[in-house]
Amino acid sequence: MINNPEFRRNLWLELTPYRLVGMPLVLGAIFLLVYFVNGRQVNEQFATTAVVFYGILSFLWGTRLASESVVSEIRDHTWDNQRMSSVGPWEMTWGKLLGSTIYPWYGAALCLLVYLLAQDSQSYLVHTVKVVVLLLASGLFSQGIALLSSMQAIRKDRNYSRSQAAAFLVLGVLVVVPVLSLAFDEHTTFTWYGTTYEGFGFVLITLLAFLAWTVTGIYRLMRSELQIQNGPWIWLCFVLFLMGYGAGFVTVELSDPTLPVSVVRLLLSFAIAALVTYAMAFSERKDPVAWQRLLRHFRMREWRSLLDELPCWTITLGVTLLTVGFSVLYVSLPANPAMHGAELAVFIVSMAGFVLRDLGLLLFFNLGRNPKRADMLTVLYLALLYGVIPTILAAVNLDLLTTLFWPRKDLQPILGMMAVMVEVLVMSWLVARRWRVNYGERRG
Amino acid sequence: MIVVQNLVFDYPGTRALDDVSFAIRPGSITALVGPNGAGKTTLLRTLAALERPLAGTVLIDGVDVLRHPRECHRKLGHLSDFFGLYEDLTVRQCLLYTACAHRIPPKRQRLAVTRAAERLGIADRLESRAGNLSRGLRQRLAIAQAIVHEPKVLLLDEPASGLDPEARHSLASLFLTLQREGMTLLVSSHILTELAEYSTDMLVLKGGVIVSQQSINAPRTASVGIRISLAGAFDGIDGILNAIGGVTEVRLEGTSVLFSYSDDPLAQHRLLKELIERGAPVRQFAEEQVNLQQAYLATVGAAQNGGVA
């Protein structure tokens, strides 16, 4: 790691002699104060204080620095120099993740040391080690999410002020809140694919898995920044992992008594894929130039380049539609015990139709002449379509018309499906027309 | 050294580079000129693999920039028009970091840092913080960072902006030194007089299209430009010149005539003798150096009139 240029640069900047001395002095004074307040005892309360300060240093300060590490380079016009260096994406990932946060980690490590020293019983050694691993992984996860989200954001828009970058800090902190609360709740257990697991161990393994995916995500974005193409496979694996992980939580008790667990797992997988599609569609750049490049690859039959440059949301949309197709087949099988299989199939297709319509709306606004606030405009329209208008219709007893705005299983499902398909067709025509008018004249 | 073929770059709704093709020979200093918004910065950033074009190919020393960007970065140095420095690092640390980031072996890093600092005249500032440097010294440090790994190609976007005349002159000397050492330079600038000091070639970009590529102050070829000034009007001077073998591109400018002819001194002496014998009132006869500003204005003017020089 010490040979990593980015890490070394951060060491020069962050670990100056004054700062190296300052951190133990400040922490030492705080712990001394706690020691005296605590009746000159090094007990559990003392250990808790160490964990709290670990949290402040790692989850707050470290996450803030991680969220700023690339954004500030862009702001200070030094990022292009880094992009033009020979530092590889893997080195850059760790150089940024550990390098920019090295000073808070220095303090956090001291806190963990105090936490370990405050443990008095040999019998809890395994648990203590597990807690330390969980705290370290949570810190890295929080910082990783902040860095990942900031890097995803700069792919869309390069200019972020300090206050805007605070959103990445908030996101980084938010993701560790459930992790820590679930891990330290002694009564929590998880039933996953029919097996019940003890809470702490399950959360720890889940955390390590998601941390690995976070680092992989940063690595992929770093590759993109360094102009190295990413294939679609890693992203595909992540989406499938997410679907498989989420579907595991469906148990017999959770599911609708009229539906078998397998069907609910399929539906949940579809919902996860659809949610990830929405998330990526909104967070990725919907650049007409990128579409032109994709069309060009398609026309030139450059399949490898086409796959390399496909936006993640289109790959996820493909997975979503495949899940829909598989779910429809599965629930329609005569041997399948699913109740009202045909109705369910219609409902699933309707939901997929709404996803397509919404994405069409998003593309339509983004292909406008001035697409700066297109995503925000789409959110506004979706709020109207899913919230305000159906509520008004329901209020004036025009419940049937709400099928135009909501996938409804209880009310004329076939009519609803036909309505949403018409919406999809209209949206597709509008998108195609806007493309032709604004960008179609040039064929790259 | 740099080969660009059919390069197309679009910003949403705007074509910044339109089917751009050109080649730059090794060891040359090419002035990239053109009006604001011509696409100069976009071209430089695309050559540096910082931006991805819609179509086209860019080869740097035979390596495809789009396919192997990292390999190209080892051969390239780039100075952006809006460059940044790590303000809290010393000049030595800035250069050491760049050397390290460019994979210069640890044993050679110190030497590379010293060499780059000496070339840019900042060897006495190695322990100063980058944030404390003046505008000119910052510019020099940025250029030192761009050349610390001895790239084969150096791309510079407005390298002299904000520099005083003395610093500009020393920058020109540095570029000529780098060229003599075998480096190929592509320099974008608005200051044509500065470019004229060191450029060997000129690439004119206008509206995303290459309008012209020509040699400026190139080593002498068999043919040179000659200007004769006449003491007064003399009808038929162009006819006389066109009738002499070897004279081409005759152009009248008031009482002056410009044309191309052999660079052989004896041939030029014979030409002058013949003109005087035919009664032409020649009062001045001299080789004409192509002036970058004139060449640029003539090229852009020709492009505006619908032609391409």
GROMACS .gro file of N, CA and C in nm, chain A residues 249-344:
model
  288
  249PHE      N    1  -3.542  -1.360   0.207
  249PHE     CA    2  -3.614  -1.320   0.329
  249PHE      C    3  -3.762  -1.356   0.326
  250VAL      N    4  -3.810  -1.401   0.210
  250VAL     CA    5  -3.953  -1.438   0.201
  250VAL      C    6  -3.970  -1.573   0.269
  251THR      N    7  -4.053  -1.573   0.371
  251THR     CA    8  -4.080  -1.699   0.441
  251THR      C    9  -4.227  -1.733   0.427
  252VAL      N   10  -4.265  -1.852   0.469
  252VAL     CA   11  -4.404  -1.894   0.458
  252VAL      C   12  -4.494  -1.796   0.532
  253GLU      N   13  -4.447  -1.750   0.649
  253GLU     CA   14  -4.531  -1.661   0.731
  253GLU      C   15  -4.550  -1.526   0.664
  254LEU      N   16  -4.446  -1.483   0.598
  254LEU     CA   17  -4.451  -1.350   0.536
  254LEU      C   18  -4.545  -1.346   0.416
  255SER      N   19  -4.547  -1.453   0.340
  255SER     CA   20  -4.616  -1.448   0.212
  255SER      C   21  -4.768  -1.459   0.226
  256ASP      N   22  -4.833  -1.413   0.119
  256ASP     CA   23  -4.980  -1.420   0.109
  256ASP      C   24  -5.021  -1.568   0.115
  257PRO      N   25  -5.120  -1.603   0.198
  257PRO     CA   26  -5.157  -1.746   0.207
  257PRO      C   27  -5.205  -1.804   0.075
  258THR      N   28  -5.252  -1.719  -0.017
  258THR     CA   29  -5.300  -1.772  -0.146
  258THR      C   30  -5.184  -1.792  -0.244
  259LEU      N   31  -5.065  -1.746  -0.207
  259LEU     CA   32  -4.951  -1.755  -0.300
  259LEU      C   33  -4.841  -1.842  -0.241
  260PRO      N   34  -4.782  -1.927  -0.323
  260PRO     CA   35  -4.669  -2.006  -0.273
  260PRO      C   36  -4.547  -1.916  -0.255
  261VAL      N   37  -4.456  -1.958  -0.167
  261VAL     CA   38  -4.336  -1.879  -0.137
  261VAL      C   39  -4.256  -1.851  -0.264
  262SER      N   40  -4.247  -1.953  -0.352
  262SER     CA   41  -4.165  -1.936  -0.474
  262SER      C   42  -4.215  -1.819  -0.559
  263VAL      N   43  -4.350  -1.803  -0.566
  263VAL     CA   44  -4.405  -1.694  -0.647
  263VAL      C   45  -4.374  -1.559  -0.582
  264VAL      N   46  -4.388  -1.555  -0.451
  264VAL     CA   47  -4.360  -1.427  -0.382
  264VAL      C   48  -4.212  -1.392  -0.398
  265ARG      N   49  -4.126  -1.495  -0.392
  265ARG     CA   50  -3.982  -1.467  -0.412
  265ARG      C   51  -3.956  -1.411  -0.552
  266LEU      N   52  -4.027  -1.468  -0.650
  266LEU     CA   53  -4.012  -1.418  -0.788
  266LEU      C   54  -4.058  -1.272  -0.797
  267LEU      N   55  -4.175  -1.246  -0.733
  267LEU     CA   56  -4.228  -1.110  -0.737
  267LEU      C   57  -4.135  -1.012  -0.667
  268LEU      N   58  -4.077  -1.057  -0.555
  268LEU     CA   59  -3.985  -0.970  -0.482
  268LEU      C   60  -3.859  -0.945  -0.566
  269SER      N   61  -3.812  -1.049  -0.634
  269SER     CA   62  -3.694  -1.034  -0.723
  269SER      C   63  -3.725  -0.931  -0.831
  270PHE      N   64  -3.846  -0.941  -0.886
  270PHE     CA   65  -3.888  -0.845  -0.989
  270PHE      C   66  -3.888  -0.703  -0.931
  271ALA      N   67  -3.944  -0.691  -0.810
  271ALA     CA   68  -3.952  -0.558  -0.748
  271ALA      C   69  -3.812  -0.502  -0.723
  272ILE      N   70  -3.720  -0.588  -0.678
  272ILE     CA   71  -3.583  -0.541  -0.653
  272ILE      C   72  -3.519  -0.495  -0.784
  273ALA      N   73  -3.534  -0.579  -0.887
  273ALA     CA   74  -3.475  -0.543  -1.017
  273ALA      C   75  -3.534  -0.412  -1.068
  274ALA      N   76  -3.666  -0.398  -1.052
  274ALA     CA   77  -3.732  -0.275  -1.099
  274ALA      C   78  -3.681  -0.153  -1.021
  275LEU      N   79  -3.668  -0.170  -0.889
  275LEU     CA   80  -3.619  -0.058  -0.806
  275LEU      C   81  -3.477  -0.018  -0.845
  276VAL      N   82  -3.393  -0.119  -0.867
  276VAL     CA   83  -3.254  -0.088  -0.908
  276VAL      C   84  -3.255  -0.020  -1.046
  277THR      N   85  -3.346  -0.064  -1.133
  277THR     CA   86  -3.357   0.001  -1.265
  277THR      C   87  -3.389   0.149  -1.248
  278TYR      N   88  -3.490   0.178  -1.164
  278TYR     CA   89  -3.526   0.317  -1.140
  278TYR      C   90  -3.407   0.394  -1.083
  279ALA      N   91  -3.344   0.333  -0.980
  279ALA     CA   92  -3.233   0.402  -0.912
  279ALA      C   93  -3.121   0.435  -1.011
  280MET      N   94  -3.087   0.340  -1.094
  280MET     CA   95  -2.978   0.364  -1.189
  280MET      C   96  -3.021   0.459  -1.301
  281ALA      N   97  -3.147   0.444  -1.344
  281ALA     CA   98  -3.195   0.533  -1.451
  281ALA      C   99  -3.189   0.678  -1.408
  282PHE      N  100  -3.218   0.702  -1.280
  282PHE     CA  101  -3.213   0.840  -1.232
  282PHE      C  102  -3.070   0.885  -1.202
  283SER      N  103  -2.985   0.791  -1.161
  283SER     CA  104  -2.851   0.835  -1.120
  283SER      C  105  -2.751   0.836  -1.235
  284GLU      N  106  -2.780   0.764  -1.344
  284GLU     CA  107  -2.686   0.763  -1.457
  284GLU      C  108  -2.717   0.877  -1.554
  285ARG      N  109  -2.616   0.906  -1.634
  285ARG     CA  110  -2.632   1.012  -1.734
  285ARG      C  111  -2.708   0.956  -1.854
  286LYS      N  112  -2.812   1.028  -1.895
  286LYS     CA  113  -2.888   0.982  -2.013
  286LYS      C  114  -2.851   1.072  -2.131
  287ASP      N  115  -2.725   1.066  -2.162
  287ASP     CA  116  -2.663   1.154  -2.258
  287ASP      C  117  -2.698   1.112  -2.402
  288PRO      N  118  -2.759   1.202  -2.481
  288PRO     CA  119  -2.791   1.163  -2.619
  288PRO      C  120  -2.668   1.122  -2.699
  289VAL      N  121  -2.552   1.181  -2.663
  289VAL     CA  122  -2.430   1.145  -2.735
  289VAL      C  123  -2.393   0.999  -2.707
  290ALA      N  124  -2.414   0.957  -2.582
  290ALA     CA  125  -2.387   0.817  -2.548
  290ALA      C  126  -2.480   0.725  -2.626
  291TRP      N  127  -2.606   0.768  -2.643
  291TRP     CA  128  -2.701   0.688  -2.722
  291TRP      C  129  -2.656   0.682  -2.868
  292GLN      N  130  -2.609   0.795  -2.919
  292GLN     CA  131  -2.562   0.798  -3.058
  292GLN      C  132  -2.445   0.700  -3.076
  293ARG      N  133  -2.358   0.697  -2.973
  293ARG     CA  134  -2.243   0.607  -2.981
  293ARG      C  135  -2.290   0.461  -2.979
  294LEU      N  136  -2.389   0.434  -2.896
  294LEU     CA  137  -2.442   0.297  -2.888
  294LEU      C  138  -2.505   0.257  -3.021
  295LEU      N  139  -2.581   0.351  -3.079
  295LEU     CA  140  -2.645   0.323  -3.209
  295LEU      C  141  -2.539   0.296  -3.316
  296ARG      N  142  -2.433   0.372  -3.306
  296ARG     CA  143  -2.323   0.356  -3.402
  296ARG      C  144  -2.260   0.217  -3.387
  297HIS      N  145  -2.236   0.176  -3.263
  297HIS     CA  146  -2.181   0.042  -3.240
  297HIS      C  147  -2.276  -0.065  -3.295
  298PHE      N  148  -2.406  -0.039  -3.277
  298PHE     CA  149  -2.506  -0.135  -3.323
  298PHE      C  150  -2.502  -0.147  -3.476
  299ARG      N  151  -2.497  -0.028  -3.540
  299ARG     CA  152  -2.495  -0.028  -3.688
  299ARG      C  153  -2.368  -0.093  -3.741
  300MET      N  154  -2.256  -0.069  -3.671
  300MET     CA  155  -2.126  -0.123  -3.716
  300MET      C  156  -2.106  -0.267  -3.667
  301ARG      N  157  -2.206  -0.320  -3.597
  301ARG     CA  158  -2.199  -0.455  -3.538
  301ARG      C  159  -2.080  -0.471  -3.444
  302GLU      N  160  -2.050  -0.364  -3.369
  302GLU     CA  161  -1.941  -0.373  -3.271
  302GLU      C  162  -2.002  -0.417  -3.138
  303TRP      N  163  -2.031  -0.546  -3.127
  303TRP     CA  164  -2.110  -0.595  -3.014
  303TRP      C  165  -2.038  -0.578  -2.882
  304ARG      N  166  -1.908  -0.603  -2.885
  304ARG     CA  167  -1.828  -0.592  -2.762
  304ARG      C  168  -1.834  -0.448  -2.707
  305SER      N  169  -1.812  -0.352  -2.798
  305SER     CA  170  -1.817  -0.212  -2.756
  305SER      C  171  -1.957  -0.175  -2.710
  306LEU      N  172  -2.057  -0.229  -2.778
  306LEU     CA  173  -2.196  -0.201  -2.742
  306LEU      C  174  -2.223  -0.249  -2.599
  307LEU      N  175  -2.181  -0.371  -2.569
  307LEU     CA  176  -2.201  -0.426  -2.434
  307LEU      C  177  -2.123  -0.346  -2.329
  308ASP      N  178  -2.001  -0.307  -2.369
  308ASP     CA  179  -1.915  -0.232  -2.275
  308ASP      C  180  -1.977  -0.098  -2.237
  309GLU      N  181  -2.046  -0.037  -2.330
  309GLU     CA  182  -2.094   0.100  -2.307
  309GLU      C  183  -2.241   0.108  -2.265
  310LEU      N  184  -2.306  -0.008  -2.257
  310LEU     CA  185  -2.448  -0.006  -2.217
  310LEU      C  186  -2.462   0.053  -2.077
  311PRO      N  187  -2.555   0.147  -2.059
  311PRO     CA  188  -2.576   0.199  -1.923
  311PRO      C  189  -2.628   0.086  -1.833
  312CYS      N  190  -2.593   0.097  -1.704
  312CYS     CA  191  -2.633  -0.009  -1.610
  312CYS      C  192  -2.785  -0.026  -1.603
  313TRP      N  193  -2.858   0.087  -1.617
  313TRP     CA  194  -3.003   0.075  -1.602
  313TRP      C  195  -3.065  -0.005  -1.717
  314THR      N  196  -3.005  -0.001  -1.834
  314THR     CA  197  -3.061  -0.081  -1.945
  314THR      C  198  -3.036  -0.230  -1.920
  315ILE      N  199  -2.919  -0.259  -1.861
  315ILE     CA  200  -2.890  -0.400  -1.829
  315ILE      C  201  -2.990  -0.449  -1.723
  316THR      N  202  -3.013  -0.364  -1.623
  316THR     CA  203  -3.106  -0.401  -1.515
  316THR      C  204  -3.248  -0.413  -1.570
  317LEU      N  205  -3.280  -0.325  -1.665
  317LEU     CA  206  -3.414  -0.334  -1.727
  317LEU      C  207  -3.429  -0.469  -1.797
  318GLY      N  208  -3.324  -0.511  -1.864
  318GLY     CA  209  -3.326  -0.643  -1.929
  318GLY      C  210  -3.353  -0.752  -1.828
  319VAL      N  211  -3.285  -0.744  -1.712
  319VAL     CA  212  -3.305  -0.844  -1.607
  319VAL      C  213  -3.449  -0.837  -1.556
  320THR      N  214  -3.499  -0.716  -1.539
  320THR     CA  215  -3.637  -0.697  -1.490
  320THR      C  216  -3.736  -0.763  -1.586
  321LEU      N  217  -3.718  -0.738  -1.715
  321LEU     CA  218  -3.813  -0.792  -1.813
  321LEU      C  219  -3.800  -0.945  -1.822
  322LEU      N  220  -3.677  -0.995  -1.809
  322LEU     CA  221  -3.660  -1.141  -1.808
  322LEU      C  222  -3.728  -1.202  -1.687
  323THR      N  223  -3.717  -1.133  -1.573
  323THR     CA  224  -3.784  -1.182  -1.451
  323THR      C  225  -3.935  -1.180  -1.470
  324VAL      N  226  -3.983  -1.076  -1.536
  324VAL     CA  227  -4.127  -1.067  -1.565
  324VAL      C  228  -4.168  -1.187  -1.653
  325GLY      N  229  -4.091  -1.209  -1.759
  325GLY     CA  230  -4.123  -1.320  -1.850
  325GLY      C  231  -4.123  -1.453  -1.777
  326PHE      N  232  -4.022  -1.472  -1.695
  326PHE     CA  233  -4.011  -1.598  -1.621
  326PHE      C  234  -4.127  -1.611  -1.521
  327SER      N  235  -4.159  -1.501  -1.453
  327SER     CA  236  -4.268  -1.503  -1.354
  327SER      C  237  -4.401  -1.536  -1.420
  328VAL      N  238  -4.423  -1.472  -1.537
  328VAL     CA  239  -4.550  -1.495  -1.609
  328VAL      C  240  -4.561  -1.643  -1.648
  329LEU      N  241  -4.453  -1.698  -1.700
  329LEU     CA  242  -4.454  -1.840  -1.737
  329LEU      C  243  -4.479  -1.927  -1.615
  330TYR      N  244  -4.410  -1.892  -1.507
  330TYR     CA  245  -4.416  -1.974  -1.386
  330TYR      C  246  -4.557  -1.977  -1.327
  331VAL      N  247  -4.619  -1.858  -1.317
  331VAL     CA  248  -4.753  -1.854  -1.255
  331VAL      C  249  -4.860  -1.908  -1.349
  332SER      N  250  -4.827  -1.914  -1.479
  332SER     CA  251  -4.927  -1.963  -1.575
  332SER      C  252  -4.921  -2.114  -1.593
  333LEU      N  253  -4.818  -2.175  -1.537
  333LEU     CA  254  -4.807  -2.321  -1.554
  333LEU      C  255  -4.928  -2.390  -1.492
  334PRO      N  256  -4.988  -2.482  -1.564
  334PRO     CA  257  -5.108  -2.547  -1.509
  334PRO      C  258  -5.077  -2.622  -1.378
  335ALA      N  259  -4.956  -2.675  -1.368
  335ALA     CA  260  -4.922  -2.753  -1.248
  335ALA      C  261  -4.891  -2.663  -1.129
  336ASN      N  262  -4.879  -2.532  -1.157
  336ASN     CA  263  -4.840  -2.443  -1.049
  336ASN      C  264  -4.956  -2.416  -0.955
  337PRO      N  265  -4.929  -2.427  -0.828
  337PRO     CA  266  -5.040  -2.410  -0.735
  337PRO      C  267  -5.081  -2.265  -0.711
  338ALA      N  268  -5.022  -2.174  -0.782
  338ALA     CA  269  -5.058  -2.033  -0.759
  338ALA      C  270  -5.205  -2.010  -0.789
  339MET      N  271  -5.267  -1.937  -0.701
  339MET     CA  272  -5.409  -1.909  -0.721
  339MET      C  273  -5.426  -1.806  -0.833
  340HIS      N  274  -5.527  -1.823  -0.915
  340HIS     CA  275  -5.558  -1.726  -1.021
  340HIS      C  276  -5.433  -1.687  -1.101
  341GLY      N  277  -5.368  -1.788  -1.154
  341GLY     CA  278  -5.242  -1.766  -1.226
  341GLY      C  279  -5.253  -1.665  -1.339
  342ALA      N  280  -5.360  -1.672  -1.417
  342ALA     CA  281  -5.376  -1.582  -1.531
  342ALA      C  282  -5.386  -1.437  -1.485
  343GLU      N  283  -5.467  -1.417  -1.379
  343GLU     CA  284  -5.483  -1.280  -1.326
  343GLU      C  285  -5.350  -1.224  -1.276
  344LEU      N  286  -5.277  -1.314  -1.209
  344LEU     CA  287  -5.148  -1.271  -1.155
  344LEU      C  288  -5.052  -1.234  -1.268
   0.00000   0.00000   0.00000
